[in-house]
Short mmCIF file of C-alpha atoms in Angstrom, two decimals:
data_model
loop_
_atom_site.label_atom_id
_atom_site.label_comp_id
_atom_site.label_asym_id
_atom_site.label_seq_id
_atom_site.Cartn_x
_atom_site.Cartn_y
_atom_site.Cartn_z
CA UNK N 1 -1.99 63.55 -25.02
CA UNK N 2 -0.54 63.91 -21.56
CA UNK N 3 3.09 64.13 -20.51
CA UNK N 4 4.43 64.15 -16.95
CA UNK N 5 7.97 65.47 -16.53
CA UNK N 6 10.24 65.99 -13.57
CA UNK N 7 9.29 63.59 -10.79
CA UNK N 8 8.15 60.74 -12.99
CA UNK N 9 8.60 58.32 -10.07
CA UNK N 10 6.04 60.13 -7.90
CA UNK N 11 3.19 61.15 -10.21
CA UNK N 12 1.32 58.85 -12.58
CA UNK N 13 -1.61 59.24 -14.93
CA UNK N 14 -2.88 58.02 -18.28
CA UNK N 15 -1.01 59.00 -21.45
CA UNK N 16 -4.25 59.56 -23.38
CA UNK N 17 -7.63 60.83 -22.26
CA UNK N 18 -10.72 61.59 -24.35
CA UNK N 19 -13.00 64.58 -23.71
CA UNK N 20 -16.08 65.54 -25.73
CA UNK N 21 -15.99 68.99 -27.33
CA UNK N 22 -17.22 71.76 -25.04
CA UNK N 23 -17.05 69.63 -21.88
CA UNK N 24 -14.62 69.12 -19.03
CA UNK N 25 -13.11 65.76 -18.18
CA UNK N 26 -11.27 64.80 -15.02
CA UNK N 27 -7.66 63.69 -15.39
CA UNK N 28 -6.89 60.92 -12.84
CA UNK N 29 -3.49 61.96 -11.47
CA UNK N 30 -1.98 59.78 -8.74
CA UNK N 31 0.81 60.75 -6.37
CA UNK N 32 2.62 57.84 -4.73
CA UNK N 33 6.12 58.90 -3.71
CA UNK N 34 8.99 56.43 -3.40
CA UNK N 35 10.63 58.31 -0.55
CA UNK N 36 10.14 61.05 2.01
CA UNK N 37 10.51 64.69 0.99
CA UNK N 38 9.30 67.19 -1.59
CA UNK N 39 8.65 66.03 -5.12
CA UNK N 40 8.19 68.45 -8.01
CA UNK N 41 7.13 67.83 -11.58
CA UNK N 42 4.93 69.14 -14.34
CA UNK N 43 1.96 67.88 -16.31
CA UNK N 44 1.35 68.95 -19.90
CA UNK N 45 -2.00 68.19 -21.53
CA UNK N 46 -1.91 68.58 -25.31
CA UNK N 47 -4.90 68.70 -27.66
CA UNK N 48 -3.75 67.37 -31.07
CA UNK N 49 -6.91 68.67 -32.81
CA UNK N 50 -6.37 72.39 -32.17
CA UNK N 51 -2.74 72.32 -30.95
CA UNK N 52 -3.42 73.83 -27.51
CA UNK N 53 -1.28 72.95 -24.50
CA UNK N 54 -2.18 73.25 -20.84
CA UNK N 55 0.72 73.10 -18.37
CA UNK N 56 0.42 72.39 -14.66
CA UNK N 57 3.10 72.56 -11.98
CA UNK N 58 2.95 69.51 -9.69
CA UNK N 59 4.13 69.57 -6.07
CA UNK N 60 3.88 66.74 -3.59
CA UNK N 61 5.31 65.87 -0.20
CA UNK N 62 6.16 62.27 0.60
CA UNK N 63 5.55 61.66 4.30
CA UNK N 64 7.12 59.05 6.54
CA UNK N 65 5.31 55.72 6.32
CA UNK N 66 2.80 55.17 9.09
CA UNK N 67 3.35 52.33 11.52
CA UNK N 68 0.60 49.76 11.13
CA UNK N 69 1.04 48.34 14.60
CA UNK N 70 3.26 46.60 17.09
CA UNK N 71 3.75 42.88 17.68
CA UNK N 72 5.01 41.83 21.12
CA UNK N 73 6.00 38.19 21.53
CA UNK N 74 6.99 36.78 24.90
CA UNK N 75 8.74 33.49 24.33
CA UNK N 76 11.00 31.77 26.87
CA UNK N 77 13.84 29.77 25.44
CA UNK N 78 12.93 26.09 25.76
CA UNK N 79 9.74 26.72 27.77
CA UNK N 80 7.29 28.40 25.39
CA UNK N 81 3.77 26.95 25.34
CA UNK N 82 3.08 28.46 21.89
CA UNK N 83 6.16 27.02 20.19
CA UNK N 84 5.92 24.31 17.56
CA UNK N 85 8.52 21.80 16.45
CA UNK N 86 9.77 21.16 12.94
CA UNK N 87 12.36 18.69 11.72
CA UNK N 88 15.51 20.27 10.33
CA UNK N 89 15.97 17.34 7.94
CA UNK N 90 18.31 15.57 10.34
CA UNK N 91 17.86 14.19 13.82
CA UNK N 92 17.18 17.45 15.67
CA UNK N 93 13.99 19.47 15.97
CA UNK N 94 13.72 23.23 15.42
CA UNK N 95 11.44 25.03 17.87
CA UNK N 96 9.65 28.07 16.51
CA UNK N 97 6.99 30.51 17.63
CA UNK N 98 4.45 31.19 14.83
CA UNK N 99 2.79 34.59 14.46
CA UNK N 100 1.14 36.53 11.66
CA UNK N 101 0.79 40.12 10.47
CA UNK N 102 -2.25 41.31 8.52
CA UNK N 103 -1.60 43.22 5.28
CA UNK N 104 -4.38 45.54 4.09
CA UNK N 105 -4.56 46.63 0.44
CA UNK N 106 -6.77 49.72 0.51
CA UNK N 107 -5.89 50.67 -3.07
CA UNK N 108 -7.78 49.93 -6.30
CA UNK N 109 -4.93 47.92 -7.82
CA UNK N 110 -3.51 44.50 -7.04
CA UNK N 111 -0.24 44.93 -5.15
CA UNK N 112 2.81 42.71 -4.64
CA UNK N 113 4.29 42.97 -1.15
CA UNK N 114 7.77 42.01 0.00
CA UNK N 115 8.46 41.45 3.69
CA UNK N 116 11.74 42.65 5.16
CA UNK N 117 13.10 42.95 8.69
CA UNK N 118 16.20 44.07 10.52
CA UNK N 119 16.45 41.10 12.88
CA UNK N 120 19.15 38.41 12.56
CA UNK N 121 18.30 35.94 9.77
CA UNK N 122 18.46 32.97 12.14
CA UNK N 123 15.88 34.60 14.45
CA UNK N 124 12.91 35.22 12.13
CA UNK N 125 11.65 33.86 8.83
CA UNK N 126 8.66 34.70 6.61
CA UNK N 127 6.61 31.55 5.95
CA UNK N 128 4.16 33.06 3.44
CA UNK N 129 4.51 32.53 -0.29
CA UNK N 130 6.87 34.88 -2.09
CA UNK N 131 5.71 37.16 -3.62
CA UNK N 132 2.82 38.17 -1.35
CA UNK N 133 -0.01 39.24 -3.70
CA UNK N 134 -3.02 41.11 -2.28
CA UNK N 135 -6.03 42.01 -4.44
CA UNK N 136 -7.67 45.47 -4.23
CA UNK N 137 -9.73 46.00 -1.07
CA UNK N 138 -8.61 42.70 0.46
CA UNK N 139 -6.46 41.67 3.40
CA UNK N 140 -4.01 38.82 3.72
CA UNK N 141 -2.37 37.25 6.73
CA UNK N 142 1.41 36.97 6.37
CA UNK N 143 2.89 34.18 8.51
CA UNK N 144 6.23 34.35 10.27
CA UNK N 145 8.27 32.03 12.46
CA UNK N 146 10.37 33.27 15.36
CA UNK N 147 13.17 30.87 16.29
CA UNK N 148 14.04 31.47 19.98
CA UNK N 149 17.61 30.22 19.79
CA UNK N 150 19.18 32.91 21.98
CA UNK N 151 18.37 34.35 25.38
CA UNK N 152 17.67 38.05 25.74
CA UNK N 153 15.36 40.66 24.37
CA UNK N 154 15.26 41.25 20.63
CA UNK N 155 13.75 44.38 19.13
CA UNK N 156 13.33 44.95 15.42
CA UNK N 157 11.15 46.16 12.60
CA UNK N 158 9.20 44.14 10.06
CA UNK N 159 8.37 46.25 7.03
CA UNK N 160 6.45 45.63 3.84
CA UNK N 161 7.28 47.33 0.56
CA UNK N 162 4.86 47.06 -2.34
CA UNK N 163 4.62 47.53 -6.06
CA UNK N 164 1.57 47.64 -8.30
CA UNK N 165 0.91 44.62 -10.52
CA UNK N 166 1.36 45.88 -14.06
CA UNK N 167 -1.51 45.10 -16.38
CA UNK N 168 -0.52 42.95 -19.31
CA UNK N 169 -1.57 44.39 -22.64
CA UNK N 170 -2.48 42.04 -25.50
CA UNK N 171 -0.12 42.09 -28.48
CA UNK N 172 -1.33 44.22 -31.37
#
């Protein structure tokens, strides 16, 4: 039996692991911090057959998320050759500038991504399905629409947060 205490939101691993007598078995411990900074915890491996316990101190440092890239869009209000038109349901047309951002899932688990940004809501919208699900080792293009309704320069950040798709266990 295994028990992780302390920073249970940073370290994960299986609750049970089987090892043949007289051999060593690797314990797959994963560290995926939720925030920047130091994370401390402990791992206790317990052998129910002979009652032995092995305790390990866990230390991890959550680093700042790496920037995946920069998107620069030059779009003149009313004179953009890349803009498309869409009906707003009434008599007027909404002009928007489509662009996409590639999401890479380099992990071994299917992940659900959520797009967020700090730009005004009327300026940018995510067009991709919600939630954005990316299988292990795959990439997905996430589509956005920029609505150039104001003059000026707008600078902002589009970020993606992700969670692991939990495996469903059959009822016993």
